Amino acid sequence: MRSSAKGSRADGSPRVRPLRPLQHGFRVARALLASQYALMLEFRAEVLLWALAGLVPFVMLAVWIESPAGAALGMGPTQLARYFLAAFVVRQFTVAWVMVVFEEDALQGRLSPMLLQPLHPFWRYLASHVAEQAIRLPFVALIAALFFLVLPWAFWLPTPQRALLALAATILAFLLNFLIQCSMACLCFWSDRVNALERLIFIPMLFLSGMAAPLEAFPPALRRLAEWTPFPLLVHFPAQLLAGGEMNIAAGFTALAVWIAGLLLLVTLLWRAGVKRYGAMGA
Amino acid sequence: MGNPLGRYLLTLRRLWGTALAMQLEYQANLLLEVVAAIANLIGSLLLLSLFYGGGRALGGWSWPQALVVLGVYTLLEGITSTWLRPNLSTIVGHVQQGTLDFVLLKPIDSQFWLSTTRLSLMGLPEIATGLGLMIWAAAKAGIRTTPWLLCQTLLMLLASGLLLYSLWFLVATTSIWFVKTWNAIEVLRAALSAGRYPISAYPAAVRTLFTMVLPVAFLTTVPAEAMLGRLTLPWLLLSLMVACLGLALSRAFWQFALRFYTSASS
């Protein structure tokens, strides 16, 4: 960026000031976020419906509360209610849909102009996700308030420490999910029917992430198996932090960092190899 | 043109023949669906088994009995991807692009056309696993299948399928007014996932909700009861009534909605 700015100055246009990379980054980020927020605001009705479509944890809470299995686990109704509400909230802010959008952009040829811009297309998707979360926030707060209205005995405020840790874990979990989706989206360069894979990844997401049952309820062998996958980090770990359950905090954050670093590398490699193959749809 | 019923049956045969021929172009996708159906089954079984450790039972249903409910749920999921989703997802597109005009002009009932044109093979693996699970679990529960029991089960499955269709069609119809409501289908699907478990597994208030407001109980628990041979006559009649009511409601709502359809760009 710097060199191009200098170049244009050499051309004799006095108004272009050289920007330092950090400054430039801030400007791009602000412009992207503002435009994506405006775009997403148009879709607020859909965002509300998407938020409501994540009500699986509440259905599961109803079954768990009524079943004696919860008590056998050492989780009373209060603890269960808190866990599943936390799972709902965490899930709301870790959803990613890069695959769907990217496949559509690639198939419709919108990817080509995006590749010409001096900005990686994934930054645009990231901004769009963040903007959508901002619009989701009041809806989620409303649903949580309704939840406490129905089950007032479940109300709790996490300690400031736990709240901060949960927030950090949720942001990292979102990044992890985003990168998982990005790595699969890159497969669009090799096949034009990647959407079907989305269905496959949703299955372990439902059963292993902790959305349908706290991982503590799993048989030990299955739990160990699940913990070798990134899925419990996406919902169970941040949710337990928020709900005040006992967790190995250091291990969770380490696992998040390792997965994110690994996937970042994978996405970079896949992207480089993929763009070389890209022939633009219809060309 | 012959008698109307014959005409409709002939149309149906032609439509589905074309749909199937089209589907067979994508065999790799079908293979993927088989994998997904198996993974889904394993996941559902694992989840259900969490409620059965240490001699516990779920809402008074034994393990094989609860598996019958899960089988019915899987079957309905398969029916959804084979029949409901491919057809009803087109309504919103028709409204958006104004092509609903062409459908309305056809000399055939518009609801029939919109609900039957397409057929996808994608749900077949789930239909197969669902039916398999139902039959295997019923045998495991010690049920001897008599012709009467079979008739009863099929009748209740039919009622539950029609009820599911009515719910989907009601939501799809709202896109005549609000194009964006198609996402409401995802909310409906999430809510109907409660049908994985017998209705008695829920707390009393939720049970009432799932019987009176959103009839989840009639979708999976009632057919499962029929298969287990413990459905009482009043419930059988009630289930039939709810299904007929749902159909009539979807029909009336569609005709009501069409009065507000003004075509695109007008």
mmCIF file of C-alpha atoms in Angstrom, chain B residues 119-254:
data_model
loop_
_atom_site.group_PDB
_atom_site.id
_atom_site.type_symbol
_atom_site.label_atom_id
_atom_site.label_comp_id
_atom_site.label_asym_id
_atom_site.label_seq_id
_atom_site.Cartn_x
_atom_site.Cartn_y
_atom_site.Cartn_z
ATOM 1 C CA LEU B 119 -39.297 -35.180 -5.749
ATOM 2 C CA SER B 120 -35.776 -35.541 -4.454
ATOM 3 C CA LEU B 121 -33.946 -38.777 -3.767
ATOM 4 C CA MET B 122 -31.906 -37.098 -1.048
ATOM 5 C CA GLY B 123 -34.258 -38.166 1.717
ATOM 6 C CA LEU B 124 -34.348 -41.842 0.730
ATOM 7 C CA PRO B 125 -31.448 -42.921 2.980
ATOM 8 C CA GLU B 126 -33.203 -41.353 5.950
ATOM 9 C CA ILE B 127 -36.552 -42.877 5.023
ATOM 10 C CA ALA B 128 -34.835 -46.262 4.874
ATOM 11 C CA THR B 129 -33.004 -45.891 8.197
ATOM 12 C CA GLY B 130 -36.159 -44.544 9.847
ATOM 13 C CA LEU B 131 -38.334 -47.422 8.683
ATOM 14 C CA GLY B 132 -35.608 -49.920 9.529
ATOM 15 C CA LEU B 133 -35.215 -48.518 13.018
ATOM 16 C CA MET B 134 -38.989 -48.558 13.596
ATOM 17 C CA ILE B 135 -39.382 -52.185 12.550
ATOM 18 C CA TRP B 136 -36.295 -53.408 14.383
ATOM 19 C CA ALA B 137 -37.139 -51.532 17.593
ATOM 20 C CA ALA B 138 -40.771 -52.701 17.571
ATOM 21 C CA ALA B 139 -39.608 -56.302 17.254
ATOM 22 C CA LYS B 140 -37.144 -55.682 20.084
ATOM 23 C CA ALA B 141 -39.981 -54.307 22.220
ATOM 24 C CA GLY B 142 -41.775 -57.629 21.771
ATOM 25 C CA ILE B 143 -44.492 -56.441 19.408
ATOM 26 C CA ARG B 144 -46.153 -59.030 17.209
ATOM 27 C CA THR B 145 -47.275 -57.334 14.047
ATOM 28 C CA THR B 146 -50.886 -58.105 13.204
ATOM 29 C CA PRO B 147 -52.583 -56.745 10.071
ATOM 30 C CA TRP B 148 -54.712 -54.492 12.273
ATOM 31 C CA LEU B 149 -51.632 -53.053 13.958
ATOM 32 C CA LEU B 150 -49.989 -52.467 10.602
ATOM 33 C CA CYS B 151 -53.078 -50.689 9.240
ATOM 34 C CA GLN B 152 -53.252 -48.533 12.321
ATOM 35 C CA THR B 153 -49.572 -47.594 12.100
ATOM 36 C CA LEU B 154 -49.778 -46.755 8.415
ATOM 37 C CA LEU B 155 -52.877 -44.662 9.006
ATOM 38 C CA MET B 156 -51.193 -42.731 11.798
ATOM 39 C CA LEU B 157 -48.032 -42.243 9.730
ATOM 40 C CA LEU B 158 -50.194 -40.881 6.932
ATOM 41 C CA ALA B 159 -51.928 -38.509 9.346
ATOM 42 C CA SER B 160 -48.574 -37.372 10.732
ATOM 43 C CA GLY B 161 -47.139 -36.845 7.240
ATOM 44 C CA LEU B 162 -50.136 -34.755 6.209
ATOM 45 C CA LEU B 163 -49.933 -32.729 9.409
ATOM 46 C CA LEU B 164 -46.243 -32.067 8.790
ATOM 47 C CA TYR B 165 -47.091 -31.013 5.250
ATOM 48 C CA SER B 166 -49.772 -28.636 6.525
ATOM 49 C CA LEU B 167 -47.355 -26.979 8.940
ATOM 50 C CA TRP B 168 -44.755 -26.522 6.217
ATOM 51 C CA PHE B 169 -47.310 -25.236 3.753
ATOM 52 C CA LEU B 170 -48.715 -22.752 6.259
ATOM 53 C CA VAL B 171 -45.257 -21.265 6.821
ATOM 54 C CA ALA B 172 -44.447 -21.311 3.105
ATOM 55 C CA THR B 173 -47.708 -19.508 2.315
ATOM 56 C CA THR B 174 -46.723 -16.513 4.437
ATOM 57 C CA SER B 175 -44.091 -15.696 1.790
ATOM 58 C CA ILE B 176 -46.944 -14.309 -0.353
ATOM 59 C CA TRP B 177 -46.869 -11.320 2.013
ATOM 60 C CA PHE B 178 -43.345 -11.369 3.376
ATOM 61 C CA VAL B 179 -40.820 -12.804 0.982
ATOM 62 C CA LYS B 180 -38.303 -13.090 3.779
ATOM 63 C CA THR B 181 -40.281 -15.493 5.941
ATOM 64 C CA TRP B 182 -38.795 -18.561 4.283
ATOM 65 C CA ASN B 183 -36.284 -18.647 7.167
ATOM 66 C CA ALA B 184 -39.229 -19.301 9.468
ATOM 67 C CA ILE B 185 -39.049 -22.846 8.105
ATOM 68 C CA GLU B 186 -35.754 -23.268 9.937
ATOM 69 C CA VAL B 187 -37.430 -22.146 13.154
ATOM 70 C CA LEU B 188 -40.211 -24.680 12.546
ATOM 71 C CA ARG B 189 -37.656 -27.417 11.901
ATOM 72 C CA ALA B 190 -35.767 -26.594 15.096
ATOM 73 C CA ALA B 191 -38.996 -26.675 17.097
ATOM 74 C CA LEU B 192 -40.095 -29.946 15.512
ATOM 75 C CA SER B 193 -36.787 -31.528 16.515
ATOM 76 C CA ALA B 194 -38.559 -31.963 19.849
ATOM 77 C CA GLY B 195 -40.197 -34.948 18.123
ATOM 78 C CA ARG B 196 -37.030 -36.996 18.605
ATOM 79 C CA TYR B 197 -38.300 -37.942 22.054
ATOM 80 C CA PRO B 198 -41.629 -39.239 23.317
ATOM 81 C CA ILE B 199 -43.862 -36.423 24.450
ATOM 82 C CA SER B 200 -43.946 -37.719 28.024
ATOM 83 C CA ALA B 201 -40.223 -36.946 28.312
ATOM 84 C CA TYR B 202 -41.089 -33.259 28.575
ATOM 85 C CA PRO B 203 -42.274 -31.269 31.612
ATOM 86 C CA ALA B 204 -46.050 -30.870 31.833
ATOM 87 C CA ALA B 205 -46.173 -27.292 30.540
ATOM 88 C CA VAL B 206 -44.000 -28.085 27.528
ATOM 89 C CA ARG B 207 -46.100 -31.205 26.885
ATOM 90 C CA THR B 208 -49.232 -29.069 26.660
ATOM 91 C CA LEU B 209 -47.446 -26.692 24.316
ATOM 92 C CA PHE B 210 -46.346 -29.552 22.054
ATOM 93 C CA THR B 211 -49.845 -31.016 21.916
ATOM 94 C CA MET B 212 -52.110 -27.988 21.694
ATOM 95 C CA VAL B 213 -50.027 -25.260 20.044
ATOM 96 C CA LEU B 214 -47.374 -26.998 17.981
ATOM 97 C CA PRO B 215 -48.685 -30.545 17.456
ATOM 98 C CA VAL B 216 -45.352 -32.364 17.832
ATOM 99 C CA ALA B 217 -47.077 -35.114 19.817
ATOM 100 C CA PHE B 218 -49.160 -36.120 16.797
ATOM 101 C CA LEU B 219 -46.135 -36.181 14.535
ATOM 102 C CA THR B 220 -44.009 -38.818 16.238
ATOM 103 C CA THR B 221 -45.391 -40.028 19.566
ATOM 104 C CA VAL B 222 -48.837 -41.003 18.278
ATOM 105 C CA PRO B 223 -47.580 -43.103 15.310
ATOM 106 C CA ALA B 224 -45.076 -44.753 17.654
ATOM 107 C CA GLU B 225 -47.865 -45.581 20.115
ATOM 108 C CA ALA B 226 -49.818 -47.090 17.219
ATOM 109 C CA MET B 227 -46.873 -49.251 16.252
ATOM 110 C CA LEU B 228 -46.461 -50.390 19.833
ATOM 111 C CA GLY B 229 -50.139 -51.367 19.878
ATOM 112 C CA ARG B 230 -51.152 -49.099 22.723
ATOM 113 C CA LEU B 231 -52.949 -46.330 20.909
ATOM 114 C CA THR B 232 -56.501 -45.883 22.171
ATOM 115 C CA LEU B 233 -59.348 -45.209 19.769
ATOM 116 C CA PRO B 234 -59.989 -41.629 20.947
ATOM 117 C CA TRP B 235 -56.369 -40.714 20.229
ATOM 118 C CA LEU B 236 -56.530 -42.351 16.820
ATOM 119 C CA LEU B 237 -59.631 -40.350 15.930
ATOM 120 C CA LEU B 238 -58.161 -37.177 17.391
ATOM 121 C CA SER B 239 -54.999 -37.608 15.348
ATOM 122 C CA LEU B 240 -57.030 -38.058 12.154
ATOM 123 C CA MET B 241 -59.051 -35.000 13.048
ATOM 124 C CA VAL B 242 -55.949 -32.873 13.664
ATOM 125 C CA ALA B 243 -54.502 -33.948 10.314
ATOM 126 C CA CYS B 244 -57.733 -33.101 8.460
ATOM 127 C CA LEU B 245 -57.962 -29.805 10.286
ATOM 128 C CA GLY B 246 -54.378 -28.997 9.346
ATOM 129 C CA LEU B 247 -55.030 -29.783 5.692
ATOM 130 C CA ALA B 248 -58.215 -27.726 5.624
ATOM 131 C CA LEU B 249 -56.424 -24.861 7.314
ATOM 132 C CA SER B 250 -53.524 -24.933 4.849
ATOM 133 C CA ARG B 251 -56.026 -24.967 1.990
ATOM 134 C CA ALA B 252 -58.067 -22.069 3.363
ATOM 135 C CA PHE B 253 -54.965 -20.070 4.210
ATOM 136 C CA TRP B 254 -53.552 -20.542 0.700
#
